[in-house]
Each structure stands twice: as structure tokens, then as C-alpha cells.
Coordinates of N, CA and C and ligand atoms in Angstrom, one line a residue:
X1 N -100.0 -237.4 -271.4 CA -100.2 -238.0 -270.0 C -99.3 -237.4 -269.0
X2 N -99.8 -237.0 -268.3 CA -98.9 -235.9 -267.1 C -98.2 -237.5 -265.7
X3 N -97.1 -237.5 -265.9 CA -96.4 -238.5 -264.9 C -96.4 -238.4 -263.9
X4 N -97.3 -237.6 -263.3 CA -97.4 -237.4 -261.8 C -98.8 -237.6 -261.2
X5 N -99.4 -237.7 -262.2 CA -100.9 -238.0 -262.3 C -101.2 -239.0 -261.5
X6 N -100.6 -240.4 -261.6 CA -100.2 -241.7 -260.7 C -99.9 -241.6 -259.1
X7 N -99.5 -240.2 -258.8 CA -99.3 -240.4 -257.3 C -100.3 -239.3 -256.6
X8 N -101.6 -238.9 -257.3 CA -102.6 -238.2 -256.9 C -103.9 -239.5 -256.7
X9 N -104.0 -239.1 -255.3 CA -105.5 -240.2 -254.9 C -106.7 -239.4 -254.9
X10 N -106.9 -237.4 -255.7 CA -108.5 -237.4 -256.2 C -107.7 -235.8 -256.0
X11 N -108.4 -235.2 -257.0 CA -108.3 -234.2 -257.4 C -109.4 -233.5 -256.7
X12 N -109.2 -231.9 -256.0 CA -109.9 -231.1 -255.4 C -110.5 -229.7 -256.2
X13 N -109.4 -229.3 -256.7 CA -110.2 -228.0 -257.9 C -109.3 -228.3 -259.5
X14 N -110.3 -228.7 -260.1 CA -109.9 -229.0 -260.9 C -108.8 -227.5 -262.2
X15 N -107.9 -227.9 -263.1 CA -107.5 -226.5 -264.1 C -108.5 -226.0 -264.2
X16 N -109.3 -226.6 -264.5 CA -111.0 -225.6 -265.1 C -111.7 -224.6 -264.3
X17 N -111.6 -225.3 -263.2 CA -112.1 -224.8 -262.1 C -111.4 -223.4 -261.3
X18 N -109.9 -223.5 -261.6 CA -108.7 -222.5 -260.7 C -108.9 -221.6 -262.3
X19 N -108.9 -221.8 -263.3 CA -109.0 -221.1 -263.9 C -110.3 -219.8 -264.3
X20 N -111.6 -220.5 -263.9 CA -112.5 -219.6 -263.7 C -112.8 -218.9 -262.6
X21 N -112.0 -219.1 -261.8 CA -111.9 -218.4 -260.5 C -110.9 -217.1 -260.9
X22 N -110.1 -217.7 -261.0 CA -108.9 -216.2 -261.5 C -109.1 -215.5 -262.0
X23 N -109.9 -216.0 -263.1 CA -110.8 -215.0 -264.5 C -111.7 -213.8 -262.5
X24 N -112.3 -214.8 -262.2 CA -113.7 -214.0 -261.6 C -112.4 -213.3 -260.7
X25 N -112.0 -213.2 -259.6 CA -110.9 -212.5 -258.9 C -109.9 -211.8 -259.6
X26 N -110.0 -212.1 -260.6 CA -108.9 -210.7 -261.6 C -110.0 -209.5 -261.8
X27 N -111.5 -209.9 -262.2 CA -112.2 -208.7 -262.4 C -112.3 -208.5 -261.2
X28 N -112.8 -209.0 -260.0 CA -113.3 -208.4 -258.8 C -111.7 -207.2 -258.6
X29 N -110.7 -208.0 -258.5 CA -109.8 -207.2 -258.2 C -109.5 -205.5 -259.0
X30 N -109.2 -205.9 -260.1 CA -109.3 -204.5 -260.8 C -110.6 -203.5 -260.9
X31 N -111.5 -204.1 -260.6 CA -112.7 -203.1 -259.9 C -112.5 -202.4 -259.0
X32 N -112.0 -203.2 -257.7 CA -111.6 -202.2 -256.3 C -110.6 -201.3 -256.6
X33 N -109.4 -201.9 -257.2 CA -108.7 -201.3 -257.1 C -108.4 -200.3 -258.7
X34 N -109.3 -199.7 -259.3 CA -109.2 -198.9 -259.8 C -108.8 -197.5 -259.9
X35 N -107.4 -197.2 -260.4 CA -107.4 -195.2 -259.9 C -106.6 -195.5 -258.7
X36 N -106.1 -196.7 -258.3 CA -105.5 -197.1 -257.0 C -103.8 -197.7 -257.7
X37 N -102.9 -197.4 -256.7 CA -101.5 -197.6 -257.2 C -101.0 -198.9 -256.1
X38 N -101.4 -200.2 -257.0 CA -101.6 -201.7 -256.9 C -100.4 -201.7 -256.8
X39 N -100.1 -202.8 -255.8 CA -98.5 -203.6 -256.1 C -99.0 -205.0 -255.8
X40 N -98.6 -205.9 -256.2 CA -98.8 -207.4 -256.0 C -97.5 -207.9 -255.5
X41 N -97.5 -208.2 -254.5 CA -96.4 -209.2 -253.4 C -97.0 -210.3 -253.4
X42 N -96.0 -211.1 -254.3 CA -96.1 -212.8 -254.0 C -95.4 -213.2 -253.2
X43 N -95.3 -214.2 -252.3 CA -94.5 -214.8 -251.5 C -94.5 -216.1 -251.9
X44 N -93.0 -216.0 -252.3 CA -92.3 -217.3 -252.8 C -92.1 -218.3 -251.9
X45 N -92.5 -219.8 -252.8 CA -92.2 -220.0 -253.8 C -93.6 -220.0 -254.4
X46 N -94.5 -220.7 -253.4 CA -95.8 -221.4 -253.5 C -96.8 -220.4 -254.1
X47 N -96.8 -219.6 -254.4 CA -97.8 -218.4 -255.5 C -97.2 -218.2 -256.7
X48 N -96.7 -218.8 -256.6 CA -95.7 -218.3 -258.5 C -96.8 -218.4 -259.3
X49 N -97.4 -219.7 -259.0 CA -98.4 -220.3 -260.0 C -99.5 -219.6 -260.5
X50 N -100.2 -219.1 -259.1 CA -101.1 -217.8 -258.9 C -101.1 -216.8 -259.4
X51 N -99.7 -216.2 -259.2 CA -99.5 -215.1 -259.5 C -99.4 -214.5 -260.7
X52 N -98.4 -216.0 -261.8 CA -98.5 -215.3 -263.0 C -99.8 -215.9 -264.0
X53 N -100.8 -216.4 -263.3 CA -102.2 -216.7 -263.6 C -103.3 -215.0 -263.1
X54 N -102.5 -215.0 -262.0 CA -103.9 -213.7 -261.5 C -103.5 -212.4 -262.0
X55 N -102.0 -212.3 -262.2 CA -101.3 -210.8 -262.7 C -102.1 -210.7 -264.5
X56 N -102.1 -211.7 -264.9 CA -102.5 -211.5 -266.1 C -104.5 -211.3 -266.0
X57 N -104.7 -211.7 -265.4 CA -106.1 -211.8 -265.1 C -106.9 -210.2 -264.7
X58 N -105.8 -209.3 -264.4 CA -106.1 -208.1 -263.9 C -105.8 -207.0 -265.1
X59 N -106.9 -206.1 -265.1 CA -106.8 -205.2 -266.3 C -106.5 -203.9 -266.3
X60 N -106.0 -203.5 -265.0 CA -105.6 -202.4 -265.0 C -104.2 -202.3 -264.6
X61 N -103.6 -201.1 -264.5 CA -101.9 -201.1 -263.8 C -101.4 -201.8 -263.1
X62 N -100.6 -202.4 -262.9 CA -100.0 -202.9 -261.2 C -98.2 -202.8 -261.5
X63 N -98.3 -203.0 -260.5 CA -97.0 -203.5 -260.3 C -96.4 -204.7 -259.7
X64 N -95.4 -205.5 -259.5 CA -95.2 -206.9 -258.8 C -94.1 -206.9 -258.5
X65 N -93.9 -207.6 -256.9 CA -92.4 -207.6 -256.1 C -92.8 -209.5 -255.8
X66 N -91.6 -209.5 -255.0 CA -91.6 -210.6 -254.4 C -90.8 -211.1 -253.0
X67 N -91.3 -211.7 -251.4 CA -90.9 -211.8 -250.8 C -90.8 -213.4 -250.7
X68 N -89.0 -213.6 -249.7 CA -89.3 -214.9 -249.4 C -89.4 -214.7 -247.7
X69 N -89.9 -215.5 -246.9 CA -90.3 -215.4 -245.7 C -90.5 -217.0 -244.9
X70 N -89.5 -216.7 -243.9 CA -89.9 -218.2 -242.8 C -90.3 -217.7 -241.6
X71 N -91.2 -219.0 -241.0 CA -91.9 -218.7 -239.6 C -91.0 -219.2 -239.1
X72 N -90.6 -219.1 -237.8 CA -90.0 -219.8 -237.2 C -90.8 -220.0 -235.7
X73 N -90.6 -221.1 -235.1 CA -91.7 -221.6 -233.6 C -92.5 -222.9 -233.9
X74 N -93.2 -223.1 -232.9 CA -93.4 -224.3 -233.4 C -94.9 -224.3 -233.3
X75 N -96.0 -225.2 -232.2 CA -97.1 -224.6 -232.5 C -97.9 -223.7 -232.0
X76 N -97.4 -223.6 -231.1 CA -98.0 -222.0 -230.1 C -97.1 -221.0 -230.1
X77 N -96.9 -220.1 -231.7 CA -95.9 -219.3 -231.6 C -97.3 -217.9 -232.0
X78 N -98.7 -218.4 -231.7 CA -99.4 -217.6 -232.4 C -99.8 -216.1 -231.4
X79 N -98.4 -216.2 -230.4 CA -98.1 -214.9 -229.7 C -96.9 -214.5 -230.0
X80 N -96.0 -215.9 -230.2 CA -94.9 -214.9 -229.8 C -94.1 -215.0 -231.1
X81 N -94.5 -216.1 -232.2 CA -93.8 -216.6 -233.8 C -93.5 -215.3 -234.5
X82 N -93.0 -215.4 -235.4 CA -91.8 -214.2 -235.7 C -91.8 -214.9 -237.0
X83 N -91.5 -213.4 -237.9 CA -91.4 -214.1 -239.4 C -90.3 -213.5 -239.7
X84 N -89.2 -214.4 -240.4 CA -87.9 -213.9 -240.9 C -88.0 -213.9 -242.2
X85 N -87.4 -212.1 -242.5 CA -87.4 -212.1 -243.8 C -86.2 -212.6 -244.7
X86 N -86.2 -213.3 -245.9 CA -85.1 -213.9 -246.0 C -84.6 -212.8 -247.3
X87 N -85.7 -212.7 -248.4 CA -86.1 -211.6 -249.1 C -86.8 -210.8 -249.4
X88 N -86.5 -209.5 -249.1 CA -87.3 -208.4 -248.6 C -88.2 -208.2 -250.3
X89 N -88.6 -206.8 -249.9 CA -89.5 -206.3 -251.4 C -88.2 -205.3 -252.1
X90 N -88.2 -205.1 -253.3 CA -87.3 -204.1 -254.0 C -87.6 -202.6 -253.5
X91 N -88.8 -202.9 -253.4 CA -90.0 -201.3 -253.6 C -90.2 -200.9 -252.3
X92 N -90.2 -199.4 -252.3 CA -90.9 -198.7 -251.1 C -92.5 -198.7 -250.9
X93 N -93.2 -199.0 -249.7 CA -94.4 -199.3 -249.8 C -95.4 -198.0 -249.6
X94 N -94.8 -196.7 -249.5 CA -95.5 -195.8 -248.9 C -96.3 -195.3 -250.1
X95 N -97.4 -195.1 -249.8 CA -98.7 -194.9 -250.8 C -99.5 -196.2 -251.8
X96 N -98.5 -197.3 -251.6 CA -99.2 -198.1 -252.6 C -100.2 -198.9 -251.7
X97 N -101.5 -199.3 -252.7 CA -102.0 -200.3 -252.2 C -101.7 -201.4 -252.1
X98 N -101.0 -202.4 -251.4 CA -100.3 -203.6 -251.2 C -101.1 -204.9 -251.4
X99 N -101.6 -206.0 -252.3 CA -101.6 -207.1 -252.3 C -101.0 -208.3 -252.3
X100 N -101.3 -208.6 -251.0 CA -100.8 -210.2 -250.8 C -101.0 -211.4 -252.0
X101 N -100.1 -211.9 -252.6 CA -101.0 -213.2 -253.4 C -100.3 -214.5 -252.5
X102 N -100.7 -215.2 -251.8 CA -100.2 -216.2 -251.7 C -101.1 -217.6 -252.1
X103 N -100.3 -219.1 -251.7 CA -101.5 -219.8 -252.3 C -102.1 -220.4 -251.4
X104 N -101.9 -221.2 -249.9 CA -103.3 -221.3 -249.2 C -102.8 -220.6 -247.6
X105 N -103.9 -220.2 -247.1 CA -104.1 -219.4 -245.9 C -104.3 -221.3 -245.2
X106 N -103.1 -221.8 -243.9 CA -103.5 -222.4 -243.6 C -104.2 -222.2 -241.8
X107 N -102.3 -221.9 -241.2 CA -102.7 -221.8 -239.6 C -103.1 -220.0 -240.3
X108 N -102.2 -219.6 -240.7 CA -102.4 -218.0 -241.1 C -101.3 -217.1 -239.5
X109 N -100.3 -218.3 -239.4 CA -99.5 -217.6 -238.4 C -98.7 -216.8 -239.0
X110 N -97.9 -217.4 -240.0 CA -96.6 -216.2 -240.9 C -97.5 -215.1 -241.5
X111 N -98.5 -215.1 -241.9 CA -99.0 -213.8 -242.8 C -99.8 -212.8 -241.7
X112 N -100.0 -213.6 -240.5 CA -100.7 -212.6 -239.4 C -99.8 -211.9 -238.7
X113 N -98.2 -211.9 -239.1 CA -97.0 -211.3 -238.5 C -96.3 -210.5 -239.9
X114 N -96.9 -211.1 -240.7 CA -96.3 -210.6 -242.0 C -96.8 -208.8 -242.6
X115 N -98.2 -209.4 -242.2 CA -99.2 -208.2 -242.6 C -98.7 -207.0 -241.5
X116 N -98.7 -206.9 -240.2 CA -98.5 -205.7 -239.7 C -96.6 -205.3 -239.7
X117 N -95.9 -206.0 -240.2 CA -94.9 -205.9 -240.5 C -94.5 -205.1 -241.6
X118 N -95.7 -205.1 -242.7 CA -96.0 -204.0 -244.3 C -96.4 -202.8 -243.7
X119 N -97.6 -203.2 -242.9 CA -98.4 -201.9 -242.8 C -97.1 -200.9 -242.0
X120 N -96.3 -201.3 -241.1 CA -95.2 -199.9 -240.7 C -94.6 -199.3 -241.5
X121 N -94.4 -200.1 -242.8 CA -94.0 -199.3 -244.2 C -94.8 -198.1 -244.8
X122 N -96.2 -197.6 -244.3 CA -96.9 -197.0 -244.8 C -97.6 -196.7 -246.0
X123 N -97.7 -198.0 -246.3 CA -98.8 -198.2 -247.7 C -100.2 -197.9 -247.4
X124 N -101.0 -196.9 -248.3 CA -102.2 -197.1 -248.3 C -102.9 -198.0 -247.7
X125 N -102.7 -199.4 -248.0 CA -103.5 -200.3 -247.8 C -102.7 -202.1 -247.9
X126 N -103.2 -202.7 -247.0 CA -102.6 -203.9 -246.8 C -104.0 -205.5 -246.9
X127 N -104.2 -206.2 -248.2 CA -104.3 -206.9 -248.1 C -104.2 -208.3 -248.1
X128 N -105.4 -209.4 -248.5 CA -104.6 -210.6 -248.8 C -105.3 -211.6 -249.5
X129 N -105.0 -212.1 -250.8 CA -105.6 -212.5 -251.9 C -104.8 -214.1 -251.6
X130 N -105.6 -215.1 -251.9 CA -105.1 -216.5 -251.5 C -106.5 -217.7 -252.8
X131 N -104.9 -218.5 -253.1 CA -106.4 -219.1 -254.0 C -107.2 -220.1 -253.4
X132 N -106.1 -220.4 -251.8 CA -106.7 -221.7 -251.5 C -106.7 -221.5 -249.7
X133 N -107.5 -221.9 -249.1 CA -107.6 -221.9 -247.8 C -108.2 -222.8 -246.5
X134 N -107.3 -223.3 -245.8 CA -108.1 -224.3 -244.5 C -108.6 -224.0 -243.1
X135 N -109.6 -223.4 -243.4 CA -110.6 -222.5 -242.4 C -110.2 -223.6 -241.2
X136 N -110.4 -224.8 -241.4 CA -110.5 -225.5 -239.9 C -109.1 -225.4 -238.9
X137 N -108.0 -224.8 -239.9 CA -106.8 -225.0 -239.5 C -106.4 -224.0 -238.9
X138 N -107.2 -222.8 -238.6 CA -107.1 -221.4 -238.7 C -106.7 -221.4 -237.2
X139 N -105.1 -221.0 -237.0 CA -105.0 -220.7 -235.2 C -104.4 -219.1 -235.0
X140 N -104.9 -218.3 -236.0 CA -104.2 -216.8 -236.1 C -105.6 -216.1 -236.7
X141 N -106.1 -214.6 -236.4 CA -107.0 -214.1 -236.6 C -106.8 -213.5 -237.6
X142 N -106.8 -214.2 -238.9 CA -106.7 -213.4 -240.7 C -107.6 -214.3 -241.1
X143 N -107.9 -214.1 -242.2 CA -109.0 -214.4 -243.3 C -108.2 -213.2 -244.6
X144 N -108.5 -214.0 -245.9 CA -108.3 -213.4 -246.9 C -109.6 -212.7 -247.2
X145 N -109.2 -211.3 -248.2 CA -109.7 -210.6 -248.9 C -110.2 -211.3 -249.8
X146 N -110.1 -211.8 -250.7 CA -109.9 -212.4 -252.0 C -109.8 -214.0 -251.8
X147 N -110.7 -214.5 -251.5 CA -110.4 -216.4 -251.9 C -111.0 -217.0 -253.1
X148 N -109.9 -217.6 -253.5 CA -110.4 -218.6 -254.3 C -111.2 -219.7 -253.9
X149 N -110.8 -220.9 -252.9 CA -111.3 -222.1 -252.3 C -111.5 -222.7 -251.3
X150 N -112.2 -222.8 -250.2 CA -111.9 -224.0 -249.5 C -111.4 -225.2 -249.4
X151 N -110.9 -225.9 -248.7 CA -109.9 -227.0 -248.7 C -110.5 -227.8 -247.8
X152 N -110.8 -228.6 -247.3 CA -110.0 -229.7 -246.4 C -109.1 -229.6 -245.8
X153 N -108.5 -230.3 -244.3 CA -107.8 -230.5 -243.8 C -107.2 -231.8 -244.0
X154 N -106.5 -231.5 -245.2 CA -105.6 -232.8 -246.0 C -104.7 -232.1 -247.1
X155 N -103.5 -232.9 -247.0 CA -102.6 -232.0 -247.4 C -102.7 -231.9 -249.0
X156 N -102.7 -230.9 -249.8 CA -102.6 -230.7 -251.4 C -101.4 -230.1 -251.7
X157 N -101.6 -231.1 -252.9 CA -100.0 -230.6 -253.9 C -100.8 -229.6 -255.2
X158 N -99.9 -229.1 -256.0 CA -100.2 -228.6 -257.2 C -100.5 -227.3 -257.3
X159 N -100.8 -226.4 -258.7 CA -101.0 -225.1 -258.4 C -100.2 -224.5 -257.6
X160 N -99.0 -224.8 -257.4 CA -97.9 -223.9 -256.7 C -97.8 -224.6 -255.7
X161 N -98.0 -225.7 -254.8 CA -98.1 -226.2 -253.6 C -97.3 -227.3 -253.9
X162 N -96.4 -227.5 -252.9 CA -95.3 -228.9 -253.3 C -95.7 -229.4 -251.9
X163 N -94.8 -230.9 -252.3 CA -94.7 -231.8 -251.4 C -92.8 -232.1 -251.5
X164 N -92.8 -231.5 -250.7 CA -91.0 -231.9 -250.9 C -90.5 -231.4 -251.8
X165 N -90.9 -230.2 -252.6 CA -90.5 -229.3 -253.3 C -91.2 -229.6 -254.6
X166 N -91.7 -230.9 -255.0 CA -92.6 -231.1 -256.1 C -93.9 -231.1 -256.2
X167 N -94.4 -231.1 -257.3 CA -95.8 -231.6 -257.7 C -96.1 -229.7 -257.9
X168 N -94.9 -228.6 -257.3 CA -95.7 -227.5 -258.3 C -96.2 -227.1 -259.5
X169 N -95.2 -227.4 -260.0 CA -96.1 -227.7 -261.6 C -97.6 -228.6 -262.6
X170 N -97.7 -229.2 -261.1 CA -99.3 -229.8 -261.4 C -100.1 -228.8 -261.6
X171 N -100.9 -228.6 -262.9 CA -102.0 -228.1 -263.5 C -103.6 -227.5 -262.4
X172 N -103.7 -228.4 -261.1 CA -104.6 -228.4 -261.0 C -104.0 -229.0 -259.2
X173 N -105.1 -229.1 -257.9 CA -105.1 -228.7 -256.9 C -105.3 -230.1 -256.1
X174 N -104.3 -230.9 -255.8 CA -105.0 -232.7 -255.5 C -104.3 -233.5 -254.6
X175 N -104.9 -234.3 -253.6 CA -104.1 -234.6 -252.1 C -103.6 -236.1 -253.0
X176 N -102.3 -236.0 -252.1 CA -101.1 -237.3 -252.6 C -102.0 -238.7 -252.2
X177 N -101.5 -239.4 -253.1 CA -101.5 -241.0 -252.5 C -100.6 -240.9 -250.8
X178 N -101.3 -241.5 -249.8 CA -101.0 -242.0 -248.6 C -99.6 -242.7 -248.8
X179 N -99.3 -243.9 -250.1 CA -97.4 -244.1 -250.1 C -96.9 -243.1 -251.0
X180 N -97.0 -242.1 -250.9 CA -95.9 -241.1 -251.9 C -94.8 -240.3 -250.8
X181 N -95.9 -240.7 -249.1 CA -95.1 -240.0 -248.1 C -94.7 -241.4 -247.5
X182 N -94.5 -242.1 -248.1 CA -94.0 -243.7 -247.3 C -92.8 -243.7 -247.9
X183 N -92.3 -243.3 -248.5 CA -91.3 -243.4 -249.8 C -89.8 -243.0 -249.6
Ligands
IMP1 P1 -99.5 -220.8 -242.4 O1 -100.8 -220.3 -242.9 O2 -98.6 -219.9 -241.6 O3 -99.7 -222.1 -241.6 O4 -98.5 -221.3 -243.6 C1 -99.1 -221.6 -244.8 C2 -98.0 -222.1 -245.7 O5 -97.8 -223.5 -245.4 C3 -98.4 -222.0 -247.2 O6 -97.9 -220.8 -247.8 C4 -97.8 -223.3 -247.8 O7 -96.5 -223.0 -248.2 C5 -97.7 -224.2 -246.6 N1 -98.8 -225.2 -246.7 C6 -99.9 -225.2 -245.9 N2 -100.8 -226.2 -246.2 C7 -100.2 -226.8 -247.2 C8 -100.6 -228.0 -248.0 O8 -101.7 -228.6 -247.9 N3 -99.8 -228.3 -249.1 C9 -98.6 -227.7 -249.3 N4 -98.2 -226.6 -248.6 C10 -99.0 -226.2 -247.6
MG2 MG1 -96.0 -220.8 -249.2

């Protein structure tokens, strides 16, 4: 019995569900990028989950870095918001094909500053793989390559997604009880 289970009011994609996805987005992925010199950038913390679910999922070469990154601004920074890097990549980007993994595309303000910020590095190629996404939330012009789900505009824990730093370790993808933020 998982003890966190109690502060979930309904589950949105179930393990079963995030799991058959990754299977199907691991092959889509190493199809495209076959004969192609892959890197996978997760951006920490919230893709860990993803990442070492989709890295395995993929059957050809890659490689994997990791960035941490804050937006900073508040809600109309979707001109002038700026993303600070806190931790950069190890790796030089020039020639690789660069994928994004993160885990949901919400406003898509940090990764729409993020992305032309790689491409001056001169990689091949720049995109962006996300397992989870809130289209309605959308105030920056990105869309992922690669999605796993639609969402709601309601907040979800799990699958790499905290609430106050927890509930990443939940199995599966599910909005809080209304008192777990009273608390
Ligand atoms: P944005 O797309 O720039 O607005 O930022 C997306 C980031 O906000 C994600 O990488 C998550 O860390 C966080 N985030 C957005 N929506 C949720 C949610 O429903 N639960 C937990 N974290 C979220
Ligand atoms: Mg995140």
C-alpha cells in the first residue's frame, strides 16, 4: 500500500498507461533519430522520472546530460523572462542532435528561452520531448515534438512532478486532495 495514495483525489494516467507510452515514444524516437548523434538533456529535477524510463526505452546510441534552470518574472515575462542557468550541460553541443526530456510543457515560458539559448551552441538539431502537457495553459509559442499526454488545467503530482518537493516518487500521474494544500 503506497502511503501517499490517501492524499490523491483521482488519478490521470495511470503506471500502465505512462508506461505504454514510453515503450511507443522510445521507438518513435530511435527511428528518427537513427545514424543521428542523440544527446538527451533532462532538466532537473522534474524528468528524472522520464528520463530514466525513456533512456531505457530507446534502442539505439545516445548520450545524456543534465541542466538545472530557473525562470525568473512573473506573468508577462513571455517577452522579456530570462532563464537562469543554474547548471549548465557537461558537453559541447555542436553537431549533436539535442533532446529535450522534460516532464510537462505548461506556460512553455522557460523552455521557449531555453531552446534558442542551445541552438547558439550549434547542434544539429534542437528539440522537445515532454510526457505531460497543458495546452490550455500555453502563453509562449512551443509545443513538443514528442508528447506523451494531455492534462488539464489542475495541478498533478507524480511521475517526477512534486508538490512541495514530494509525491515525485508516485508511480503514476494524479491531482492532490484540495486539503493537502490547506496543510
Ligand atoms: P513552464 O512551462 O515554463 O510554465 O514551466 C513548467 C514547469 O513548471 C514544469 O517543468 C514543472 O516543473 C512545473 N509545473 C507546471 N505544472 C505543474 C503541475 O501541475 N505540477 C507540478 N509541477 C508543474
Ligand atoms: Mg520542471
Amino acid at each position: 500500500m503506497n502511503m501517499m495514495n490517501q492524499d490523491i483525489d483521482h488519478v490521470l494516467v495511470s503506471e500502465e498507461q505512462l508506461q505504454a507510452k514510453v515503450a511507443e515514444l522510445g521507438v518513435a524516437i530511435s527511428r528518427d533519430y537513427a545514424g543521428k548523434d542523440l544527446l538527451l538533456v533532462s532538466i532537473l529535477k522534474g524528468s528524472v522520472v522520464f528520463m530514466a524510463d525513456l533512456m531505457r526505452a530507446i534502442t539505439i546510441p545516445c548520450a545524456i546530460d543534465f541542466m538545472v534552470v530557473s525562470s525568473y518574472g512573473g506573468a508577462n515575462t513571455s517577452s522579456t523572462g530570462l532563464v537562469k542557468i543554474i547548471k549548465d550541460l557537461d558537453q559541447d553541443l555542436s553537431g549533436k542532435d539535442v533532446l529535450i526530456v522534460e516532464d510537462i510543457l505548461d506556460t512553455g515560458i522557460t523552455l521557449s528561452h531555453l531552446v534558442p539559448m542551445l541552438e547558439m551552441r550549434r547542434p544539429n538539431s534542437v528539440r522537445l520531448c515532454t510526457i505531460l502537457s497543458k495546452p490550455s495553459r500555453r502563453k509562449a509559442d512551443i509545443e513538443p515534438d514528442y508528447l506523451g499526454f494531455e492534462v488539464p488545467d489542475e495541478f498533478v503530482v507524480g511521475y517526477g512532478l512534486d508538490y512541495d518537493e514530494k509525491y515525485r516518487n508516485l508511480p503514476y500521474v494524479g491531482v492532490l486532495k484540495p486539503d493537502v494544500y490547506a496543510k
